[in-house]
């Protein structure tokens, strides 16, 4: 058994001097005297890939993480040499490779700041037991360096001084600092000298990261097998690092249907059917918006996937249809374990087709999960994935289920050491046969991918909606995710906030927590505070384990219900804003949640903040994370911000007290922002949108805003049927100018904007639209600083007296 390896051990091996160098377009190959090969690929001016082979021979180059759609190409590539180095120069970077030991130093090409420097650099330990090597890399970490990223780690946002392990793990009731948990995203961001870079270590074996923990000025990462294979991604803007990482590992393949950004209600479990209907009816009765209702494992017949318990759900198709008529989309759970049962067709078919995972010596991988003893499909086999995708035909195409959540796909196994498959289990790994040591971290990802493919096929022409618990880098292409089995405590509210931000800066924005906590029961106050945060997370779902009482918005007292309703209504009003931010994420890889350090890395005060974050471009949120609070101190980033509740303008760049009694949350809008709003609906599509409200926050100066709209489902937007509005706001002492640049072929149903002006420092005297004084037909100015204007103006001038 390989232990949690020390960073450097006696007997570690190192590359020696370079004896051979070859260049093939954008790939450079170096070979050392002791036979180590280093391959450097220049993907972009700011993205380099480094691969090492200790024997000089590289294995098949295959990755589940890297997307075939990743951008490639650079503006400049020069290779030169001095006495001691080979030197690679691109438009963004200079990388020097030491001729004597293969160590690298990477500099910003613009000002030659040293960004990343190998310490021991690449080194390794031979693994006699399994073959191959334990591959290691260490780098120098300068004073003042901060670290971020790494997926779902439930720790302080800044990872400095800590060590982490990556091994996808079912972690019921995990806590602060539990490591590892459900996801493996071996990507981190370093920030020093106000410049950010990223490292993506694309190795699926159990891996480790040490951020100046073992040694003060050293950062290292290593894995128990596979290749030292990593991507260096330069910013210097952190948001560009994240965007480039997301480009490499993939953006969501399509937008979610808009309803998926609505509010979702879940519990383990709502059954029988009458219970489901009782819940959905109550939402409509109490006028609490909700778009999705979930069925957990009890809807199945004896926990057999793709079956229904006919006693509790006698006519699923009818139920799903009637729920849909009331605006509720049905989402069901699917687990990987297939019950050993010769009378169960899914089991029999997989057995006949040889789709189940096997142990090294031949027996099937047998393990206990909810259905009892199970076998497990090998989702790393493309044929198995296709079969799995096709199993969704009935569920999705015939019954009309609109979403699927994949649980237990770490894979989780009950009552065994390690709670997962043993290391020797064999996997196809898309034609690169290997053991579970290599496939473990991608197993859940490949299951979710197959599920996504099934949904995509059978929901067509509607968009798929999938959710996964386990993930590896790249899973964001296929599905959304939740943070697993959290607990109804105040500490977990803090954790949920950190995890959602961290996932977002790890390229995976479509994330949310079980609102209120999965294990144990929140009181009304905790639930309220959690909803207030949750409505700003891309995935917004209440879920609980159910054995601790009810957790619906009305399960507490009436005050709670009213506040919860108010916040869910805010989310529904902000749907066009959230959707636009999702589009920016899917289109450009821009994280939907921006931690303050990502929002303003120049301001070193942001480097250790955890609680505050910006949603989309312009809305700053800070959750209340303790009981009995009337407000809190928070850091407001530089610039001027409007208090969402009273339009008071605050100047940021410092920590300050913000009032937030139980019915409020600190929310601020960046000055100059134009925020699009829809009317409150009980579910997406309940109303035709007859007018788009634009909340305009006056600023002396300039600010840009974007509004993306389309049919809210389907694929027409890919063919250009979308409506993209870029607004440029310019505020002067006596005038406010809004320029609109429109593109796309989608024609929105509404014809007018309702503009609500905030903080206008003058009284409106006249309005000009496209250089002409506006007539009453084109504009209606109300007494309360709101106006109604035709939607397709190019330039709107609001002129003061
Ligand atoms: O062993 O399906 O994280 O959301 O409700 C527990 C039952 C299995 C764990 C999931 C949770 C789900 C629960 N599942």
PDB file of C-alpha atoms in Angstrom, residues 301-409:
ATOM      1  CA  UNK A 301     -39.472  -0.890  -7.285  1.00  0.00           C
ATOM      2  CA  UNK A 302     -37.065  -2.191  -4.653  1.00  0.00           C
ATOM      3  CA  UNK A 303     -34.503   0.448  -5.615  1.00  0.00           C
ATOM      4  CA  UNK A 304     -34.134  -1.015  -9.093  1.00  0.00           C
ATOM      5  CA  UNK A 305     -33.114   1.789 -11.422  1.00  0.00           C
ATOM      6  CA  UNK A 306     -35.502   2.501 -14.312  1.00  0.00           C
ATOM      7  CA  UNK A 307     -38.470   0.897 -12.550  1.00  0.00           C
ATOM      8  CA  UNK A 308     -41.432   2.317 -10.619  1.00  0.00           C
ATOM      9  CA  UNK A 309     -43.037   1.202  -7.420  1.00  0.00           C
ATOM     10  CA  UNK A 310     -46.503   0.523  -8.803  1.00  0.00           C
ATOM     11  CA  UNK A 311     -48.137   0.656  -5.408  1.00  0.00           C
ATOM     12  CA  UNK A 312     -47.046   4.199  -4.639  1.00  0.00           C
ATOM     13  CA  UNK A 313     -46.936   5.411  -8.239  1.00  0.00           C
ATOM     14  CA  UNK A 314     -49.597   3.517 -10.174  1.00  0.00           C
ATOM     15  CA  UNK A 315     -49.511   5.799 -13.212  1.00  0.00           C
ATOM     16  CA  UNK A 316     -46.294   7.788 -13.409  1.00  0.00           C
ATOM     17  CA  UNK A 317     -46.991   9.093 -16.884  1.00  0.00           C
ATOM     18  CA  UNK A 318     -50.271  10.621 -15.807  1.00  0.00           C
ATOM     19  CA  UNK A 319     -48.753  12.060 -12.669  1.00  0.00           C
ATOM     20  CA  UNK A 320     -45.801  13.604 -14.484  1.00  0.00           C
ATOM     21  CA  UNK A 321     -48.119  15.088 -17.084  1.00  0.00           C
ATOM     22  CA  UNK A 322     -50.466  16.609 -14.541  1.00  0.00           C
ATOM     23  CA  UNK A 323     -47.582  18.001 -12.540  1.00  0.00           C
ATOM     24  CA  UNK A 324     -46.227  19.520 -15.721  1.00  0.00           C
ATOM     25  CA  UNK A 325     -49.584  21.150 -16.430  1.00  0.00           C
ATOM     26  CA  UNK A 326     -49.238  22.817 -13.072  1.00  0.00           C
ATOM     27  CA  UNK A 327     -45.716  23.986 -13.949  1.00  0.00           C
ATOM     28  CA  UNK A 328     -43.791  21.289 -12.073  1.00  0.00           C
ATOM     29  CA  UNK A 329     -41.031  19.437 -13.846  1.00  0.00           C
ATOM     30  CA  UNK A 330     -40.357  15.996 -12.391  1.00  0.00           C
ATOM     31  CA  UNK A 331     -36.753  15.081 -11.622  1.00  0.00           C
ATOM     32  CA  UNK A 332     -35.860  11.536 -10.544  1.00  0.00           C
ATOM     33  CA  UNK A 333     -32.826   9.956  -8.953  1.00  0.00           C
ATOM     34  CA  UNK A 334     -30.763   7.242 -10.638  1.00  0.00           C
ATOM     35  CA  UNK A 335     -27.925   5.394  -8.881  1.00  0.00           C
ATOM     36  CA  UNK A 336     -25.181   3.260 -10.433  1.00  0.00           C
ATOM     37  CA  UNK A 337     -25.744   0.017  -8.491  1.00  0.00           C
ATOM     38  CA  UNK A 338     -27.844  -2.539 -10.397  1.00  0.00           C
ATOM     39  CA  UNK A 339     -29.587  -5.107  -8.231  1.00  0.00           C
ATOM     40  CA  UNK A 340     -28.474  -8.688  -8.761  1.00  0.00           C
ATOM     41  CA  UNK A 341     -31.783 -10.124  -9.881  1.00  0.00           C
ATOM     42  CA  UNK A 342     -32.281 -12.381 -12.879  1.00  0.00           C
ATOM     43  CA  UNK A 343     -35.888 -11.203 -13.162  1.00  0.00           C
ATOM     44  CA  UNK A 344     -34.778  -7.612 -13.621  1.00  0.00           C
ATOM     45  CA  UNK A 345     -34.215  -6.843 -17.291  1.00  0.00           C
ATOM     46  CA  UNK A 346     -31.628  -4.085 -16.780  1.00  0.00           C
ATOM     47  CA  UNK A 347     -29.530  -6.508 -14.753  1.00  0.00           C
ATOM     48  CA  UNK A 348     -29.964  -9.381 -17.177  1.00  0.00           C
ATOM     49  CA  UNK A 349     -29.115  -7.300 -20.189  1.00  0.00           C
ATOM     50  CA  UNK A 350     -25.967  -5.846 -18.639  1.00  0.00           C
ATOM     51  CA  UNK A 351     -24.907  -9.315 -17.594  1.00  0.00           C
ATOM     52  CA  UNK A 352     -25.468 -10.746 -21.047  1.00  0.00           C
ATOM     53  CA  UNK A 353     -23.624  -7.904 -22.693  1.00  0.00           C
ATOM     54  CA  UNK A 354     -20.767  -8.054 -20.218  1.00  0.00           C
ATOM     55  CA  UNK A 355     -21.204  -4.455 -19.055  1.00  0.00           C
ATOM     56  CA  UNK A 356     -20.481  -4.891 -15.349  1.00  0.00           C
ATOM     57  CA  UNK A 357     -17.170  -4.074 -13.711  1.00  0.00           C
ATOM     58  CA  UNK A 358     -15.020  -7.044 -12.764  1.00  0.00           C
ATOM     59  CA  UNK A 359     -12.346  -7.717 -10.197  1.00  0.00           C
ATOM     60  CA  UNK A 360      -8.782  -8.363 -11.359  1.00  0.00           C
ATOM     61  CA  UNK A 361      -9.133 -12.140 -11.159  1.00  0.00           C
ATOM     62  CA  UNK A 362     -12.447 -12.345 -12.938  1.00  0.00           C
ATOM     63  CA  UNK A 363     -15.389 -12.160 -10.490  1.00  0.00           C
ATOM     64  CA  UNK A 364     -17.851  -9.323 -10.800  1.00  0.00           C
ATOM     65  CA  UNK A 365     -17.444  -6.278  -8.619  1.00  0.00           C
ATOM     66  CA  UNK A 366     -20.152  -7.025  -6.077  1.00  0.00           C
ATOM     67  CA  UNK A 367     -21.146  -4.461  -3.503  1.00  0.00           C
ATOM     68  CA  UNK A 368     -24.059  -3.515  -1.300  1.00  0.00           C
ATOM     69  CA  UNK A 369     -26.024  -0.361  -1.936  1.00  0.00           C
ATOM     70  CA  UNK A 370     -29.734   0.524  -1.518  1.00  0.00           C
ATOM     71  CA  UNK A 371     -31.098  -2.403  -3.566  1.00  0.00           C
ATOM     72  CA  UNK A 372     -28.938  -4.904  -1.666  1.00  0.00           C
ATOM     73  CA  UNK A 373     -26.129  -6.738  -3.475  1.00  0.00           C
ATOM     74  CA  UNK A 374     -25.395  -5.055  -6.779  1.00  0.00           C
ATOM     75  CA  UNK A 375     -23.143  -5.122  -9.787  1.00  0.00           C
ATOM     76  CA  UNK A 376     -21.986  -1.871 -11.322  1.00  0.00           C
ATOM     77  CA  UNK A 377     -21.850  -0.866 -14.993  1.00  0.00           C
ATOM     78  CA  UNK A 378     -18.446   0.169 -16.246  1.00  0.00           C
ATOM     79  CA  UNK A 379     -19.282   3.689 -17.366  1.00  0.00           C
ATOM     80  CA  UNK A 380     -15.740   4.133 -18.651  1.00  0.00           C
ATOM     81  CA  UNK A 381     -16.728   1.851 -21.528  1.00  0.00           C
ATOM     82  CA  UNK A 382     -18.312   3.902 -24.356  1.00  0.00           C
ATOM     83  CA  UNK A 383     -20.601   1.023 -25.295  1.00  0.00           C
ATOM     84  CA  UNK A 384     -21.870   0.862 -21.731  1.00  0.00           C
ATOM     85  CA  UNK A 385     -22.490   4.588 -21.731  1.00  0.00           C
ATOM     86  CA  UNK A 386     -24.541   4.296 -24.875  1.00  0.00           C
ATOM     87  CA  UNK A 387     -26.569   1.458 -23.404  1.00  0.00           C
ATOM     88  CA  UNK A 388     -27.102   3.479 -20.228  1.00  0.00           C
ATOM     89  CA  UNK A 389     -28.181   6.523 -22.207  1.00  0.00           C
ATOM     90  CA  UNK A 390     -30.758   4.405 -24.034  1.00  0.00           C
ATOM     91  CA  UNK A 391     -32.213   3.123 -20.774  1.00  0.00           C
ATOM     92  CA  UNK A 392     -33.689   6.612 -20.298  1.00  0.00           C
ATOM     93  CA  UNK A 393     -36.019   6.249 -23.260  1.00  0.00           C
ATOM     94  CA  UNK A 394     -39.048   5.247 -21.273  1.00  0.00           C
ATOM     95  CA  UNK A 395     -38.404   7.529 -18.326  1.00  0.00           C
ATOM     96  CA  UNK A 396     -37.792  10.639 -20.373  1.00  0.00           C
ATOM     97  CA  UNK A 397     -39.498  10.174 -23.730  1.00  0.00           C
ATOM     98  CA  UNK A 398     -42.599   8.290 -22.607  1.00  0.00           C
ATOM     99  CA  UNK A 399     -43.151   9.205 -19.000  1.00  0.00           C
ATOM    100  CA  UNK A 400     -41.947  12.765 -19.439  1.00  0.00           C
ATOM    101  CA  UNK A 401     -39.412  13.069 -16.642  1.00  0.00           C
ATOM    102  CA  UNK A 402     -37.459  16.283 -17.263  1.00  0.00           C
ATOM    103  CA  UNK A 403     -34.348  15.833 -15.203  1.00  0.00           C
ATOM    104  CA  UNK A 404     -32.229  13.150 -13.577  1.00  0.00           C
ATOM    105  CA  UNK A 405     -29.919  13.333 -10.593  1.00  0.00           C
ATOM    106  CA  UNK A 406     -27.123  10.815 -10.322  1.00  0.00           C
ATOM    107  CA  UNK A 407     -26.263   9.931  -6.754  1.00  0.00           C
ATOM    108  CA  UNK A 408     -23.826   7.455  -5.149  1.00  0.00           C
ATOM    109  CA  UNK A 409     -21.598   7.646  -8.218  1.00  0.00           C
TER     110      UNK A 409
END
